[in-house]
Amino acid sequence: MSIGLLGQKIGMTSVYDANGKLRPVTVIAAGDNVVVRRITAERDGYSAVQVGFGAQKESRLNNSELGAFKKAGVEPKRFSREFRVQTDLPEGEVNLSVTQFQAGDFVDVIGRSKGKGFQGVMKKHNMHGQGAAHGSKTHRRNGAIGHLGDERVTVQNLQVMQVRESEKIILVSGAVPGSNGSFVVVRPAIKKPVKRS
């Protein structure tokens, strides 16, 4: 069953597709995903699997976070998220390898966009500004009015171009939110379900 993966954006490159066309792709490292906790409908009211990714020093976690990882018997992880499932999954039935996706599948990628600091209304909201003639002294008012970027962004329906099992990476067509090195969630596309026979 394909539930999704946590990964780290490595950067962008380009590869040739099956038609010989050069396509820009984002490289996502999605290696050491582990199950941290199984959430059951009986105990918690809904069914999900909590997954962890990326090594973290024990000294950088508080006691409750550290206790959760020790209870699961896994190394502390830097990034963890829940994946909802329809029903409780039996033990050992969660595929967290990159092979849960195949070339041609469609995925949704969730990440945090690049932060751009505080910006004015012309950049943030595309306002036109005021007169720029000789008598005008207020060209770009209202000034730095709000924070731009650093928001959760979901890019939908990106096609998986390649899955490299030995390197534990996924090549996804197009751009993915966030800077290089940022964490992302890769899940099966909601609007384009997988049609496998």
Tab-separated table of C-alpha atoms in Angstrom:
chain	number	residue	atom	x	y	z
A	1	MET	CA	0.000	0.000	0.000
A	2	SER	CA	1.362	3.406	-0.979
A	3	ILE	CA	0.894	6.001	1.774
A	4	GLY	CA	3.673	8.470	0.992
A	5	LEU	CA	7.217	9.331	2.000
A	6	LEU	CA	9.174	12.029	3.772
A	7	GLY	CA	12.213	13.344	1.966
A	8	GLN	CA	14.734	16.110	1.498
A	9	LYS	CA	14.958	18.312	-1.576
A	10	ILE	CA	18.440	17.946	-3.060
A	11	GLY	CA	18.119	20.271	-6.036
A	12	MET	CA	17.111	20.345	-9.692
A	13	THR	CA	18.537	18.743	-12.801
A	14	SER	CA	17.158	17.525	-16.128
A	15	VAL	CA	16.621	14.071	-17.623
A	16	TYR	CA	15.317	12.721	-20.926
A	17	ASP	CA	11.850	11.186	-20.885
A	18	ALA	CA	10.625	8.196	-22.936
A	19	ASN	CA	9.996	10.450	-25.974
A	20	GLY	CA	13.530	11.862	-25.926
A	21	LYS	CA	12.414	15.229	-24.580
A	22	LEU	CA	14.569	16.974	-21.965
A	23	ARG	CA	12.503	17.510	-18.794
A	24	PRO	CA	13.427	19.563	-15.687
A	25	VAL	CA	13.183	17.449	-12.535
A	26	THR	CA	13.579	17.921	-8.791
A	27	VAL	CA	15.721	15.362	-6.974
A	28	ILE	CA	14.230	14.206	-3.650
A	29	ALA	CA	16.217	11.953	-1.284
A	30	ALA	CA	13.698	9.709	0.482
A	31	GLY	CA	15.844	7.073	2.139
A	32	ASP	CA	15.585	6.206	5.810
A	33	ASN	CA	11.832	6.535	6.479
A	34	VAL	CA	10.782	4.602	9.591
A	35	VAL	CA	7.481	4.002	11.366
A	36	VAL	CA	7.525	5.924	14.649
A	37	ARG	CA	3.961	5.181	15.774
A	38	ARG	CA	0.812	3.420	14.620
A	39	ILE	CA	-2.322	5.403	15.393
A	40	THR	CA	-5.412	3.206	15.677
A	41	ALA	CA	-9.095	4.065	15.504
A	42	GLU	CA	-9.761	2.129	18.710
A	43	ARG	CA	-7.213	4.036	20.812
A	44	ASP	CA	-6.974	7.453	19.091
A	45	GLY	CA	-10.216	7.819	17.141
A	46	TYR	CA	-8.613	7.713	13.661
A	47	SER	CA	-6.190	5.535	11.718
A	48	ALA	CA	-2.768	6.817	10.688
A	49	VAL	CA	0.926	6.001	10.564
A	50	GLN	CA	3.506	8.424	11.978
A	51	VAL	CA	6.702	8.347	9.926
A	52	GLY	CA	10.107	9.838	10.797
A	53	PHE	CA	12.963	10.915	8.521
A	54	GLY	CA	16.472	12.354	8.944
A	55	ALA	CA	18.804	11.693	11.864
A	56	GLN	CA	18.724	14.028	14.859
A	57	LYS	CA	20.950	14.334	17.946
A	58	GLU	CA	19.282	13.252	21.185
A	59	SER	CA	20.412	16.480	22.868
A	60	ARG	CA	18.218	18.530	20.506
A	61	LEU	CA	14.966	16.825	21.524
A	62	ASN	CA	12.851	17.338	24.614
A	63	ASN	CA	11.980	14.419	26.883
A	64	SER	CA	8.532	13.733	25.437
A	65	GLU	CA	9.857	13.590	21.853
A	66	LEU	CA	12.789	11.429	22.903
A	67	GLY	CA	10.482	9.086	24.806
A	68	ALA	CA	8.293	8.579	21.733
A	69	PHE	CA	11.279	7.519	19.637
A	70	LYS	CA	12.636	5.209	22.367
A	71	LYS	CA	9.206	3.594	22.769
A	72	ALA	CA	9.156	2.884	19.024
A	73	GLY	CA	12.713	1.515	19.197
A	74	VAL	CA	14.038	3.821	16.465
A	75	GLU	CA	16.763	6.442	16.289
A	76	PRO	CA	15.587	10.043	16.899
A	77	LYS	CA	14.360	11.697	13.712
A	78	ARG	CA	14.442	15.340	12.698
A	79	PHE	CA	11.246	15.422	10.633
A	80	SER	CA	8.076	13.447	11.337
A	81	ARG	CA	4.563	13.541	9.897
A	82	GLU	CA	1.384	11.479	9.988
A	83	PHE	CA	-0.143	9.754	6.971
A	84	ARG	CA	-3.849	9.018	7.319
A	85	VAL	CA	-5.093	5.579	6.228
A	86	GLN	CA	-8.621	4.226	5.765
A	87	THR	CA	-8.304	1.337	8.240
A	88	ASP	CA	-5.741	0.213	10.797
A	89	LEU	CA	-2.803	-1.440	9.040
A	90	PRO	CA	-1.539	-4.805	10.321
A	91	GLU	CA	2.044	-5.015	11.590
A	92	GLY	CA	4.696	-4.983	8.875
A	93	GLU	CA	2.360	-3.896	6.062
A	94	VAL	CA	3.762	-0.385	5.533
A	95	ASN	CA	6.023	0.072	2.503
A	96	LEU	CA	8.357	3.015	3.223
A	97	SER	CA	10.830	2.463	0.390
A	98	VAL	CA	11.062	4.619	-2.725
A	99	THR	CA	9.707	1.668	-4.738
A	100	GLN	CA	6.145	2.465	-3.596
A	101	PHE	CA	6.249	4.972	-6.479
A	102	GLN	CA	6.964	4.071	-10.090
A	103	ALA	CA	7.888	6.137	-13.124
A	104	GLY	CA	4.695	7.653	-14.533
A	105	ASP	CA	2.866	7.926	-11.184
A	106	PHE	CA	1.500	11.303	-10.127
A	107	VAL	CA	2.328	12.727	-6.692
A	108	ASP	CA	1.554	15.759	-4.543
A	109	VAL	CA	4.573	17.374	-2.875
A	110	ILE	CA	4.197	19.486	0.278
A	111	GLY	CA	6.945	21.818	1.491
A	112	ARG	CA	7.637	25.268	2.918
A	113	SER	CA	8.202	27.998	0.348
A	114	LYS	CA	11.301	30.181	0.459
A	115	GLY	CA	10.985	33.089	2.874
A	116	LYS	CA	11.321	36.555	1.346
A	117	GLY	CA	11.025	38.689	4.478
A	118	PHE	CA	8.742	41.698	4.815
A	119	GLN	CA	7.663	43.141	1.477
A	120	GLY	CA	5.646	46.106	0.298
A	121	VAL	CA	2.227	45.991	-1.296
A	122	MET	CA	3.577	46.371	-4.848
A	123	LYS	CA	5.550	43.148	-4.628
A	124	LYS	CA	3.232	41.201	-2.345
A	125	HIS	CA	-0.183	42.113	-3.755
A	126	ASN	CA	0.737	43.409	-7.267
A	127	MET	CA	-0.619	46.889	-6.589
A	128	HIS	CA	0.270	49.497	-9.217
A	129	GLY	CA	1.573	52.239	-6.966
A	130	GLN	CA	0.876	55.921	-7.320
A	131	GLY	CA	1.954	58.592	-9.759
A	132	ALA	CA	5.631	58.783	-10.575
A	133	ALA	CA	5.684	62.327	-12.057
A	134	HIS	CA	7.718	65.262	-10.707
A	135	GLY	CA	5.216	66.421	-8.110
A	136	SER	CA	4.574	63.002	-6.562
A	137	LYS	CA	6.440	61.986	-3.414
A	138	THR	CA	4.633	58.693	-2.696
A	139	HIS	CA	5.477	56.252	-5.459
A	140	ARG	CA	5.420	52.893	-3.659
A	141	ARG	CA	3.404	53.441	-0.443
A	142	ASN	CA	2.187	51.607	1.881
A	143	GLY	CA	5.645	50.226	2.490
A	144	ALA	CA	6.648	46.906	4.071
A	145	ILE	CA	3.260	45.682	5.125
A	146	GLY	CA	3.491	41.919	5.418
A	147	HIS	CA	5.613	38.810	5.491
A	148	LEU	CA	6.052	37.050	2.140
A	149	GLY	CA	6.874	33.380	1.677
A	150	ASP	CA	7.789	30.748	4.292
A	151	GLU	CA	4.333	29.158	3.985
A	152	ARG	CA	3.150	25.578	3.578
A	153	VAL	CA	2.692	24.982	-0.155
A	154	THR	CA	1.298	21.894	-1.919
A	155	VAL	CA	2.181	21.339	-5.569
A	156	GLN	CA	-0.247	18.848	-7.065
A	157	ASN	CA	-0.035	16.309	-9.886
A	158	LEU	CA	3.723	16.190	-10.435
A	159	GLN	CA	4.804	13.180	-12.469
A	160	VAL	CA	7.467	10.793	-11.177
A	161	MET	CA	10.104	10.579	-13.903
A	162	GLN	CA	12.498	8.069	-12.301
A	163	VAL	CA	12.852	6.083	-9.089
A	164	ARG	CA	16.420	5.084	-8.270
A	165	GLU	CA	16.197	2.392	-5.605
A	166	SER	CA	19.956	1.982	-5.083
A	167	GLU	CA	20.432	5.725	-4.432
A	168	LYS	CA	17.056	6.039	-2.621
A	169	ILE	CA	16.007	9.079	-4.630
A	170	ILE	CA	12.922	10.088	-6.598
A	171	LEU	CA	13.065	12.378	-9.635
A	172	VAL	CA	9.859	14.425	-9.896
A	173	SER	CA	8.973	16.485	-12.956
A	174	GLY	CA	8.858	20.221	-12.263
A	175	ALA	CA	9.589	22.455	-9.305
A	176	VAL	CA	9.021	21.633	-5.638
A	177	PRO	CA	8.538	24.297	-2.926
A	178	GLY	CA	11.425	25.211	-0.626
A	179	SER	CA	15.145	25.698	-0.795
A	180	ASN	CA	17.685	22.936	-1.349
A	181	GLY	CA	18.002	20.849	1.804
A	182	SER	CA	14.450	21.539	3.002
A	183	PHE	CA	12.135	18.711	4.045
A	184	VAL	CA	9.160	17.699	1.898
A	185	VAL	CA	6.248	15.261	2.029
A	186	VAL	CA	5.647	13.158	-1.101
A	187	ARG	CA	2.240	11.470	-1.252
A	188	PRO	CA	0.151	9.864	-4.010
A	189	ALA	CA	-1.787	12.473	-5.970
A	190	ILE	CA	-5.312	13.030	-4.682
A	191	LYS	CA	-6.723	14.295	-7.973
A	192	LYS	CA	-5.045	11.671	-10.196
A	193	PRO	CA	-5.333	8.238	-8.556
A	194	VAL	CA	-2.965	5.435	-9.589
A	195	LYS	CA	-4.394	3.038	-12.169
A	196	ARG	CA	-2.383	-0.170	-11.887
A	197	SER	CA	-3.598	-3.538	-13.081
